[in-house]
Short mmCIF file of C-alpha atoms in Angstrom, two decimals:
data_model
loop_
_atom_site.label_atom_id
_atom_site.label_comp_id
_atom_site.label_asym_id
_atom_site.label_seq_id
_atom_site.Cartn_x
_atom_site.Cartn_y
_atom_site.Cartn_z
CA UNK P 1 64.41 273.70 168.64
CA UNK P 2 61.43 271.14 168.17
CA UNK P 3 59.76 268.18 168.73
CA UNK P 4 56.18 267.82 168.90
CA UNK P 5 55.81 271.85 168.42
CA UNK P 6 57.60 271.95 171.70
CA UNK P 7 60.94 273.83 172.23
CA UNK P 8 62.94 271.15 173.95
CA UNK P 9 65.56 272.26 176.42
CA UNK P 10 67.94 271.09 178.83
CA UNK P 11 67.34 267.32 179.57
CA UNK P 12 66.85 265.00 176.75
CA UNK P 13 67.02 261.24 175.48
CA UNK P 14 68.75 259.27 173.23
CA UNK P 15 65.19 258.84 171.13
CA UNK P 16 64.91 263.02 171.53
CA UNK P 17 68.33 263.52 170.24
CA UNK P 18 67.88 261.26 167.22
CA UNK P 19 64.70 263.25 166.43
CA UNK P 20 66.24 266.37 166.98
CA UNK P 21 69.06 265.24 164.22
CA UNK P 22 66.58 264.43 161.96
CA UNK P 23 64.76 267.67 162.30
CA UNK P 24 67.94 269.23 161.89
CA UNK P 25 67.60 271.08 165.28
CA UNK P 26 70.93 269.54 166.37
CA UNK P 27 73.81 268.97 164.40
CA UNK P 28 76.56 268.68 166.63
CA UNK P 29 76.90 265.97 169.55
CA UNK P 30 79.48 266.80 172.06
CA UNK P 31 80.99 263.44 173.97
CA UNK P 32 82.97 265.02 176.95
CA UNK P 33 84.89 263.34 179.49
CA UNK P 34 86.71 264.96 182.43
CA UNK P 35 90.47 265.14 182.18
CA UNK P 36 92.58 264.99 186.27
CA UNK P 37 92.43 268.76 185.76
CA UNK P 38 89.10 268.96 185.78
CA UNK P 39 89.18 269.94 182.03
CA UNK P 40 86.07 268.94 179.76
CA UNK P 41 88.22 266.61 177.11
CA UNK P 42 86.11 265.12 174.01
CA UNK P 43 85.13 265.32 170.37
CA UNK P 44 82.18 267.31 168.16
CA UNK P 45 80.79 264.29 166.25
CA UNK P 46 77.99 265.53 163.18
CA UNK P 47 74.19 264.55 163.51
CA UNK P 48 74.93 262.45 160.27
CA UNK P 49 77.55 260.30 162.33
CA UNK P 50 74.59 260.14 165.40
CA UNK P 51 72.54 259.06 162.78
CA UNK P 52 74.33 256.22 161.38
CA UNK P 53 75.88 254.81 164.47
CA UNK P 54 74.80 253.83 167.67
CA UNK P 55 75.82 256.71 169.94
CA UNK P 56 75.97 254.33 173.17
CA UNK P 57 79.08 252.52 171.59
CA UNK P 58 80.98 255.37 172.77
CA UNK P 59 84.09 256.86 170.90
CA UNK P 60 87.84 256.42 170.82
CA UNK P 61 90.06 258.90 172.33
CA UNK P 62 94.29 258.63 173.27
CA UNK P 63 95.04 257.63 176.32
CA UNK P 64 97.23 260.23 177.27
CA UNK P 65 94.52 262.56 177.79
CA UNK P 66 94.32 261.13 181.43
CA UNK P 67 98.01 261.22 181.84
CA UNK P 68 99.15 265.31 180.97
CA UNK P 69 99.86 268.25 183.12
CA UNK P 70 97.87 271.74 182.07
CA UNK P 71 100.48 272.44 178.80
CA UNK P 72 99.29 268.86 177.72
CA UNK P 73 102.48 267.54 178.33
CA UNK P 74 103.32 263.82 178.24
CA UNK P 75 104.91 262.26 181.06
CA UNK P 76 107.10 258.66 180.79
CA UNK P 77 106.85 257.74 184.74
CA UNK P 78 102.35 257.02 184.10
CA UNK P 79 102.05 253.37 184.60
CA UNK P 80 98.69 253.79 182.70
CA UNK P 81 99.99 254.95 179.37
CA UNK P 82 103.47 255.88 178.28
CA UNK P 83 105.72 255.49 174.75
CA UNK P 84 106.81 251.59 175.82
CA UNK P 85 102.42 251.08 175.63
CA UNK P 86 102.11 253.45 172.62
CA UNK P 87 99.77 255.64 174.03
CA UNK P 88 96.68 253.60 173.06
CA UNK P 89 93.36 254.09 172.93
CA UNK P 90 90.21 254.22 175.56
CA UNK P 91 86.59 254.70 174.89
CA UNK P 92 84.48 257.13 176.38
CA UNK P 93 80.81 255.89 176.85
CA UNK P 94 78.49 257.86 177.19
CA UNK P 95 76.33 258.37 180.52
CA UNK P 96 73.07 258.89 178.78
CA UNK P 97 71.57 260.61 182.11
CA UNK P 98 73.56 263.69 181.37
CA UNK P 99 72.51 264.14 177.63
CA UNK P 100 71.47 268.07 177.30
CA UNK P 101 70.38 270.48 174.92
CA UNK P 102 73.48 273.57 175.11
CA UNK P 103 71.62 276.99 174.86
CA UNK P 104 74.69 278.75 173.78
CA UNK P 105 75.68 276.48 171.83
CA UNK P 106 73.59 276.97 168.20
CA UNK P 107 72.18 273.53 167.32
CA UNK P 108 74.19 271.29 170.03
CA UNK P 109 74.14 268.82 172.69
CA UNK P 110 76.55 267.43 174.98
CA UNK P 111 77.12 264.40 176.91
CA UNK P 112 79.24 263.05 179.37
CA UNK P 113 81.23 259.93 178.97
CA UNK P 114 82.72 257.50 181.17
CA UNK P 115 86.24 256.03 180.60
CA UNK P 116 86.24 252.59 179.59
CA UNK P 117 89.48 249.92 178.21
CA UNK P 118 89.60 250.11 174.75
CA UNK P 119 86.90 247.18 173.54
CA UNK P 120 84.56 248.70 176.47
CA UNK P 121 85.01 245.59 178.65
CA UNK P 122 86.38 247.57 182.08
CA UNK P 123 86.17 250.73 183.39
CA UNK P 124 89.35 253.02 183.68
CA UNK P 125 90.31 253.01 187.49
CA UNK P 126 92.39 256.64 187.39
CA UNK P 127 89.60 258.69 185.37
CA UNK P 128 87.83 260.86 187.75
CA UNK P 129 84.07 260.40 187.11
CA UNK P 130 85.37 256.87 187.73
CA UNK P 131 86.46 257.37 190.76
CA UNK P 132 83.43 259.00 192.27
CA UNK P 133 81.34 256.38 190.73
CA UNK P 134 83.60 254.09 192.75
CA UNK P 135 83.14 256.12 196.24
CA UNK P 136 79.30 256.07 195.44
CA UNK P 137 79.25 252.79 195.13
CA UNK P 138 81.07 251.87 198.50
CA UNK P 139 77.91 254.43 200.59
CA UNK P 140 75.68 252.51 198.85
CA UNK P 141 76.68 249.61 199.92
CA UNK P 142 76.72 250.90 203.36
CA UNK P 143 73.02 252.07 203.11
CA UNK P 144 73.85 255.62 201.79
CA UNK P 145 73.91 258.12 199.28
CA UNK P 146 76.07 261.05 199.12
CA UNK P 147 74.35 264.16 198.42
CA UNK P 148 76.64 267.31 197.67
CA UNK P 149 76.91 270.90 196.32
CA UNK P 150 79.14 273.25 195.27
CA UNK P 151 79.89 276.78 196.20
CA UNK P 152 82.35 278.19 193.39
CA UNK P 153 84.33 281.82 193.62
CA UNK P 154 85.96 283.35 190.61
CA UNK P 155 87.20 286.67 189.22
CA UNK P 156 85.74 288.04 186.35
CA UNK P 157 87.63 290.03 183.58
CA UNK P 158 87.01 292.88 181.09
CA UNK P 159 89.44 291.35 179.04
CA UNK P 160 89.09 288.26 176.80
CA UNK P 161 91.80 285.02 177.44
CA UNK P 162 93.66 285.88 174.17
CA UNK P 163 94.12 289.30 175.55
CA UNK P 164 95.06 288.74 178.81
CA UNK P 165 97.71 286.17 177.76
CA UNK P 166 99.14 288.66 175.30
CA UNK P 167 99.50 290.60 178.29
CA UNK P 168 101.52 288.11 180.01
CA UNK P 169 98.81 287.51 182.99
CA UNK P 170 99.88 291.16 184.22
CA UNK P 171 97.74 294.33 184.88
CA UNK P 172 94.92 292.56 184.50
CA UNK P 173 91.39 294.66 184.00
CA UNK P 174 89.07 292.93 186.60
CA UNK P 175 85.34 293.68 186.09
CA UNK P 176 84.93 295.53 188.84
CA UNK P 177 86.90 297.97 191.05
CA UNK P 178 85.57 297.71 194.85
CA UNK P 179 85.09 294.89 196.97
CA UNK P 180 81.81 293.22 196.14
CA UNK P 181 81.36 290.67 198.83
CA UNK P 182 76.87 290.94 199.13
CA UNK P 183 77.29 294.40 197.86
CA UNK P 184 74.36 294.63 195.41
CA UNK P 185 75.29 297.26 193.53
CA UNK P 186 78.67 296.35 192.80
CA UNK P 187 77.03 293.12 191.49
CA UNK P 188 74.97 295.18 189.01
CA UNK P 189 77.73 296.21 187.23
CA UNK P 190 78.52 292.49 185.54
CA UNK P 191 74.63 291.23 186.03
CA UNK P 192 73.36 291.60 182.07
CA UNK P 193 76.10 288.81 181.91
CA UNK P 194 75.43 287.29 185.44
CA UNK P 195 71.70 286.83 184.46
CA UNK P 196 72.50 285.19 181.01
CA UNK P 197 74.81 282.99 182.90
CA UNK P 198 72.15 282.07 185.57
CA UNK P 199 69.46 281.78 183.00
CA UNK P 200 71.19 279.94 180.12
CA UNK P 201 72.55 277.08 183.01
CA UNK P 202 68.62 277.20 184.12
CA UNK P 203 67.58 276.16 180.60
CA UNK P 204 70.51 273.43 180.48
CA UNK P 205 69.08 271.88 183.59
CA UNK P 206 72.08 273.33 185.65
CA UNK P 207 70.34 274.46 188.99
CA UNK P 208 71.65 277.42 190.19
CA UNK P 209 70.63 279.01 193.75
CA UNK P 210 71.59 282.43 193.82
CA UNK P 211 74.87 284.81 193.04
CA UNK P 212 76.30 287.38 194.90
CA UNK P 213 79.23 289.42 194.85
CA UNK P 214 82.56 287.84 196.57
CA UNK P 215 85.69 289.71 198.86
CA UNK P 216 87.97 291.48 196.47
CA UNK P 217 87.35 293.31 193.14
CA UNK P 218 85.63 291.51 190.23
CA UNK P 219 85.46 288.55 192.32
CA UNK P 220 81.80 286.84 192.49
CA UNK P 221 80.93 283.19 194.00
CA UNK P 222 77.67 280.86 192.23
CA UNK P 223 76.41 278.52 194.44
CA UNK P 224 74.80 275.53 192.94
CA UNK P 225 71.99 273.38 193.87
CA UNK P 226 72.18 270.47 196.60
CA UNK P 227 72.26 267.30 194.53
CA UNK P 228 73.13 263.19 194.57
CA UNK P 229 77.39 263.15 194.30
CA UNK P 230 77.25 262.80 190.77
CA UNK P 231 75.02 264.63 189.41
CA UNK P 232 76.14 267.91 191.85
CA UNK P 233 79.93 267.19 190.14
CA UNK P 234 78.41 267.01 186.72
CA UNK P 235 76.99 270.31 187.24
CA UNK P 236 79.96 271.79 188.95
CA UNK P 237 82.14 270.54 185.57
CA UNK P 238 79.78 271.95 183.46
CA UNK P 239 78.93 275.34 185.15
CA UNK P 240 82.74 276.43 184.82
CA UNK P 241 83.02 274.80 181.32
CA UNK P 242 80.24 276.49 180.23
CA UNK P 243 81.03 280.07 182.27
CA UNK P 244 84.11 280.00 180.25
CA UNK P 245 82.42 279.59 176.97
CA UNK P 246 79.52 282.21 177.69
CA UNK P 247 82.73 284.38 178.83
CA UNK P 248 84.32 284.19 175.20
CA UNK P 249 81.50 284.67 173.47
CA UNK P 250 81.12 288.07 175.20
CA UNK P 251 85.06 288.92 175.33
CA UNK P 252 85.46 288.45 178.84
CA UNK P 253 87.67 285.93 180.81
CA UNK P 254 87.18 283.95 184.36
CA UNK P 255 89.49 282.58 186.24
CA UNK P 256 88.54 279.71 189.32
CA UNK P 257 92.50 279.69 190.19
CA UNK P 258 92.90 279.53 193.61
CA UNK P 259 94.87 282.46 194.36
CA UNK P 260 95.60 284.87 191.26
CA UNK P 261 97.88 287.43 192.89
CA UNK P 262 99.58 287.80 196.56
CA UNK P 263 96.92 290.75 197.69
CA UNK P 264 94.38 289.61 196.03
CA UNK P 265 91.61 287.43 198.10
CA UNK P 266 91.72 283.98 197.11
CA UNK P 267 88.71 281.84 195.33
CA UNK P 268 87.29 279.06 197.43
CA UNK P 269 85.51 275.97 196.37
CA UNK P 270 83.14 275.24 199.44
CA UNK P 271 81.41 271.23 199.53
CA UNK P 272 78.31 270.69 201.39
CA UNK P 273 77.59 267.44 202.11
CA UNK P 274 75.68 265.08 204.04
CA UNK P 275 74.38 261.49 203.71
CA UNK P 276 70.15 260.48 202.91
CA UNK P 277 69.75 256.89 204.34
CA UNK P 278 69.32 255.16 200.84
CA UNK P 279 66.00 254.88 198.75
CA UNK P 280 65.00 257.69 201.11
CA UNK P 281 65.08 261.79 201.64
CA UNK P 282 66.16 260.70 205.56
CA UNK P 283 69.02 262.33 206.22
CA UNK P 284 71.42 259.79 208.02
CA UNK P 285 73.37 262.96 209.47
CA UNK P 286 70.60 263.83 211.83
CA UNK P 287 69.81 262.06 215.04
CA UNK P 288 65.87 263.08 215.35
CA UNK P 289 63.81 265.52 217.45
CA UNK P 290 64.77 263.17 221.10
CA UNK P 291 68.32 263.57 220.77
CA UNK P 292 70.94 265.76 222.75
CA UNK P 293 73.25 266.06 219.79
CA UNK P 294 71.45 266.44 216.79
CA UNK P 295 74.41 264.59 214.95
CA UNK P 296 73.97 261.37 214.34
CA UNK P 297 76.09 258.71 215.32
CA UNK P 298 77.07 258.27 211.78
CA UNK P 299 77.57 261.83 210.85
CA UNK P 300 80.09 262.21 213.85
CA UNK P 301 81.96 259.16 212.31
CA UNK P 302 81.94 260.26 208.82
CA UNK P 303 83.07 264.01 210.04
CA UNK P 304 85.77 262.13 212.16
CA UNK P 305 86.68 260.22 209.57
CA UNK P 306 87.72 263.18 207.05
CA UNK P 307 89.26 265.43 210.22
CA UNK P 308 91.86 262.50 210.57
CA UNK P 309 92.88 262.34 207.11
CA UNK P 310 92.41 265.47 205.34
CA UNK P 311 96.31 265.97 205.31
CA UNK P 312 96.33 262.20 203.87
CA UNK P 313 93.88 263.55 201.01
CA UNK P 314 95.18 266.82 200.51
CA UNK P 315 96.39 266.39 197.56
CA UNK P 316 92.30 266.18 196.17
CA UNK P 317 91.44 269.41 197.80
CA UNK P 318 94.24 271.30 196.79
CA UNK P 319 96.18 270.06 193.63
CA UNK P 320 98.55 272.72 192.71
CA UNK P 321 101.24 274.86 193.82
CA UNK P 322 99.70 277.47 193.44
CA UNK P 323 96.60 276.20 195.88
CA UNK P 324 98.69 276.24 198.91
CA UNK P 325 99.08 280.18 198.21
CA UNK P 326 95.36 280.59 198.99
CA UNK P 327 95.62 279.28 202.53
CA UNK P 328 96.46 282.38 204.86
CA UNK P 329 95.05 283.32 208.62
CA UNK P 330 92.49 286.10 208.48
CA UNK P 331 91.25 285.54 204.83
CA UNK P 332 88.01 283.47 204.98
CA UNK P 333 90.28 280.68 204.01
CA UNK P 334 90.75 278.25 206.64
CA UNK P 335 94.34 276.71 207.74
CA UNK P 336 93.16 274.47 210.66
CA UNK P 337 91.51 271.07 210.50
CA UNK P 338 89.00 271.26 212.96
CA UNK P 339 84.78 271.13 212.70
CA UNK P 340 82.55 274.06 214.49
CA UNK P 341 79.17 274.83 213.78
CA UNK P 342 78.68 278.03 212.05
CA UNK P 343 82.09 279.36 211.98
CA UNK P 344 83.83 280.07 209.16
CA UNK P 345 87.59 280.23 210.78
CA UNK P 346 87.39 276.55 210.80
CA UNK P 347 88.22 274.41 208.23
CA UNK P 348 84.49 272.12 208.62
CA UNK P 349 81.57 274.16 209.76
CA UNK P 350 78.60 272.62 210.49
CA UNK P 351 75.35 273.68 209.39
CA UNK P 352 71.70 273.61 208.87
CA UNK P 353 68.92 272.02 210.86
CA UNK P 354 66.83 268.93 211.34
CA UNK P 355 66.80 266.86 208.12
CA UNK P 356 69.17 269.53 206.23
CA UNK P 357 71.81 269.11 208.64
CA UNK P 358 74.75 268.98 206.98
CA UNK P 359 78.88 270.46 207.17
CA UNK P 360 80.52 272.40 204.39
CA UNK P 361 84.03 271.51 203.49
CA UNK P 362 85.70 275.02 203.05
CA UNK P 363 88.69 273.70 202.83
CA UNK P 364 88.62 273.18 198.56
CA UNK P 365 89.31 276.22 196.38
CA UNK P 366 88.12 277.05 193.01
CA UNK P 367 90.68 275.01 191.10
CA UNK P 368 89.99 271.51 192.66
CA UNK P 369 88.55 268.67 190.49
CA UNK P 370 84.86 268.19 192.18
CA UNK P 371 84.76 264.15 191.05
CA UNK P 372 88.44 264.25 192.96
CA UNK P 373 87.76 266.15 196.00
CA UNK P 374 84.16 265.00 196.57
CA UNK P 375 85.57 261.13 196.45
CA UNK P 376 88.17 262.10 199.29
CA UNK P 377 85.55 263.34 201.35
CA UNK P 378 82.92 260.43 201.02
CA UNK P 379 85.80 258.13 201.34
CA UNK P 380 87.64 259.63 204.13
CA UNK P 381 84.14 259.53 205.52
CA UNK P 382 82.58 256.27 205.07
CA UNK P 383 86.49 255.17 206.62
CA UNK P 384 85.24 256.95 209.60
CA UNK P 385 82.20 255.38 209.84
CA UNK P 386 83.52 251.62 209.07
CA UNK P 387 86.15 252.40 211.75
CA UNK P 388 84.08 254.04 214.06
CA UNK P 389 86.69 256.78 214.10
CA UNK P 390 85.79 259.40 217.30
CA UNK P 391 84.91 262.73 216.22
CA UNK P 392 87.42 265.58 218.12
CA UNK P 393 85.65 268.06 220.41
CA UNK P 394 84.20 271.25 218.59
CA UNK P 395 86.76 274.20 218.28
CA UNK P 396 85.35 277.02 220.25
CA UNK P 397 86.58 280.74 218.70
CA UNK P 398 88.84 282.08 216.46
CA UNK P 399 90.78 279.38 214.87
CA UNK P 400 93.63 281.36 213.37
CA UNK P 401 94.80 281.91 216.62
CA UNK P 402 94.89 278.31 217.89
CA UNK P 403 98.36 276.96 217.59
CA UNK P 404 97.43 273.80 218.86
CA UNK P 405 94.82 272.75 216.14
CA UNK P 406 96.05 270.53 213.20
CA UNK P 407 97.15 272.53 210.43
CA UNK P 408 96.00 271.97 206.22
CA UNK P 409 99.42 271.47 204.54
CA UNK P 410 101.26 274.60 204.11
CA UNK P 411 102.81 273.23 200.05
CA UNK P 412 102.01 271.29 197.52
CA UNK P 413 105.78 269.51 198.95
CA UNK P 414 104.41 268.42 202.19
CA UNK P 415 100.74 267.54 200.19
CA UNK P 416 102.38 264.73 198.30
CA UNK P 417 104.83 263.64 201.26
CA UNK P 418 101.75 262.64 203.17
CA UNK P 419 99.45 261.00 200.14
CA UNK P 420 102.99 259.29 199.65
CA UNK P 421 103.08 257.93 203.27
CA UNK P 422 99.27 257.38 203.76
CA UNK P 423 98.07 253.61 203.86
CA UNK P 424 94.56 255.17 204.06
CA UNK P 425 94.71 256.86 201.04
CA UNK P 426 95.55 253.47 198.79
CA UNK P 427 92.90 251.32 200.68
CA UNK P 428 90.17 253.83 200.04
CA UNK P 429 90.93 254.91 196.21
CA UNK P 430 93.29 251.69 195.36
CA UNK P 431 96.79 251.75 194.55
CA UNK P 432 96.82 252.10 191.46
CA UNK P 433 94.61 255.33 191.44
CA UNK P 434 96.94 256.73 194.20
CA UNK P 435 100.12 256.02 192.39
CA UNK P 436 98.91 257.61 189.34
CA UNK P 437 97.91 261.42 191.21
CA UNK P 438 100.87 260.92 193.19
CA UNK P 439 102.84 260.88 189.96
CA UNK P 440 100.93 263.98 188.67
CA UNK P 441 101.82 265.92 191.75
CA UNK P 442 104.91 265.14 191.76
CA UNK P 443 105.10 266.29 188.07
CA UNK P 444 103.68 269.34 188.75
CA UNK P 445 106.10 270.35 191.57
CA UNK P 446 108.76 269.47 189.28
CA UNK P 447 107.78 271.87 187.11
CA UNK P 448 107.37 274.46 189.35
CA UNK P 449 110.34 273.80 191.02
CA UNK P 450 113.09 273.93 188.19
CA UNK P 451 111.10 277.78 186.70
CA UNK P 452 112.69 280.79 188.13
CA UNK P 453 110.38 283.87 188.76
CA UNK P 454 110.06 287.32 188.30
CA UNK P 455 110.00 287.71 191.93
CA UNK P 456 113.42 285.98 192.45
CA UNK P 457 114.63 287.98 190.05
CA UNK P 458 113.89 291.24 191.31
CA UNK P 459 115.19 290.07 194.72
CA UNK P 460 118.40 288.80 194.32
CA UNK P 461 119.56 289.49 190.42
CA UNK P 462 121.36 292.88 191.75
CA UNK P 463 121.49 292.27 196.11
CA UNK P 464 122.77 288.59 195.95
#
């Protein structure tokens, strides 16, 4: 792929792209947009089309994409879009900034589109990128910008997703049969397709910082480079998008669900994050060489901030039934909301050192939506700091064992009973944007709650 005699890779322009058609080294444009699962949603459009229309006008898409559970299906109670509206159209526009080259992908590129009305006039309020975009905005404002990164465990499977569904999701072949967690050798086993995934995300302009084997058979974590908010949820969307599509072009499957059997050690989706005083690479997180405390006024604020009202936001860091399973004592998953630095039985643990001072969030598994979660934190956060919110004292020791510590929500139930109840929540996204995920929630636990299981089953179809 050419221009100039150059191979052109990763990052490129609109004026690249349009070259690139002509040449005929691209031929399909992909125009993604992120769905409330977290879901790439979009269209393939032809070079032809690229060529004879302007590609920054965007292209239509139904509404309902931003209003279905994971079976795609529609649900009447979305204020947004319904049967009584029609189930319009919106436009996705696309963010130039993230136009790439796809290695794995012969001849394409992809871009990422924001969710507008449908004559392009307003931005959607409820789509996710839009949200973040609208948490960015508010630390800006404030003389900040978010800078974040994701850590990202999954299970990998010899098995492709056709198969394992045939299969019914049981007896599942993991790619690997010992625990992995740093264990090099165990890791070898999978690299050929490790590397390729490392590599091929390298040439897209995904930075990745290492890989390493994770706690339980087949299961490996990818930890991806420190970036500005958006651009470190981009890359976290299109990692796993792309990880799944590397995965079926070599007959293997990945899961990032939180917790994919009872024994089995569940997948976390660690945040770092800290704040750079705007225009800057000063971190507004650390208090200087003078100080006592290293953190800053504002990073105790901010940290305070999200303490208070992670049960408020829960419903961002863990947004399914089955994310609530992951959340255990003794299993590198946290279940207390409390900051310490360096320890990883608390649910914040803060880290690093002089200007990379910083806390990681492991509260997030696998499954969250990163342009979801990462707006609760920032604003949770820059709540903290506008109400100069007092950060708690640092938990000292295990905390599995202290009763007395806040607790994460134990369901998806008590989740949406306090994003229901929380007067935080709708000043800091708006109401209409928590109405609309407290409808999807409450969808989802619907569902859940009217399907009987094998388990019940087998407990009570002969004993009750």
């Amino acid at each position: 792929m050419n221009t100039n005699g150059k191979k052109v890779t990763g990052d490129i322009t609109k004026d690249q792209l349009i070259e690139l058609v002509k040449s005929e080294d691209i031929d399909t444009i992909i125009m993604g947009f992120c769905d409330m699962q977290g879901r790439l949603m979009g269209k393939r459009v032809t070079g032809e089309f690229i060529l004879e229309n302007d590609i920054s006008e965007g292209t239509h898409f139904c509404n309902y994409l931003l209003g279905t559970n994971f079976t795609m299906d529609t649900n009447e109670n979305f204020e947004f879009m319904n049967w009584d509206k029609g189930y319009g159209d919106y436009l996705a526009v696309p963010d130039l900034n993230t136009l790439k080259v796809i290695p794995w992908l012969e001849k394409t590129a992809i871009v990422f589109c924001d969710v507008y009305t449908v004559d392009g006039s307003e931005p959607i309020c409820i789509a996710p990128r839009n949200i973040l975009k609208n948490q960015i905005e508010k630390a800006e404002k404030l003389g900040f910008s978010p800078h974040m990164a994701s850590e990202l465990e999954f299970y990998l499977f010899n098995q492709s997703f056709a198969e394992i569904d045939k299969k019914g999701y049981d007896n599942l072949e993991t790619a690997g049969h010992l625990n992995e967690d740093y264990n090099l050798l165990q890791g070898s086993k999978n690299e050929p397709l490790y590397q390729r995934i490392r590599n091929q995300m390298h040439l897209m302009g995904i930075q990745i910082e290492s890989s390493k084997g994770e706690a339980y058979k087949g299961q490996h974590e990818i930890n991806l480079k420190y970036a500005d908010a958006l651009k470190a949820a981009d890359q976290h969307i299109m990692f796993k998008h792309g990880m799944k599509e590397i995965c079926i072009q070599n007959e293997k499957a990945v899961t990032f669900m939180a917790k994919p059997y009872e024994e089995w050690t569940g997948s976390s989706g660690h945040i770092h994050l800290s704040l750079m005083e705007k225009g800057t690479k000063n971190n507004a997180f650390y208090a200087g060489e003078d100080a006592v405390d290293p953190k800053s006024e504002t990073m105790q604020h901010f940290l305070a901030g999200i303490i208070k009202y992670t049960k408020d936001f829960a419903l961002l860091f863990a947004p399914y039934v089955n994310s609530y399973k992951r959340f255990a004592p003794n299993t590198w998953a946290p279940v207390s909301i409390a900051w310490s630095k360096d320890n990883r039985s608390a649910g914040y643990r803060v880290v690093g050192d002089g200007n990379s001072l910083r806390f990681e969030s492991r509260i997030s598994g696998a499954d969250m939506n990163p342009y979801l979660a990462y707006s609760a934190l920032i604003g949770a956060g820059l709540y903290g700091i506008e109400h100069k919110i007092e950060l708690p004292d640092e938990l000292v020791g295990n905390a599995y064992e202290q009763e007395d510590i806040d607790r994460i929500p134990s369901s998806l139930h008590e989740a949406i009973w306090n994003w229901k109840n929380s007067d935080v929540v709708k000043e800091v996204l708006g109401e209409d944007v928590a109405k609309h995920y407290l409808e999807a929630a409450r969808s989802e636990q619907n569902e859940f709650d009217s399907f009987v299981t094998t388990w019940e089953r087998s407990r009570y179809f002969e004993q009750s």
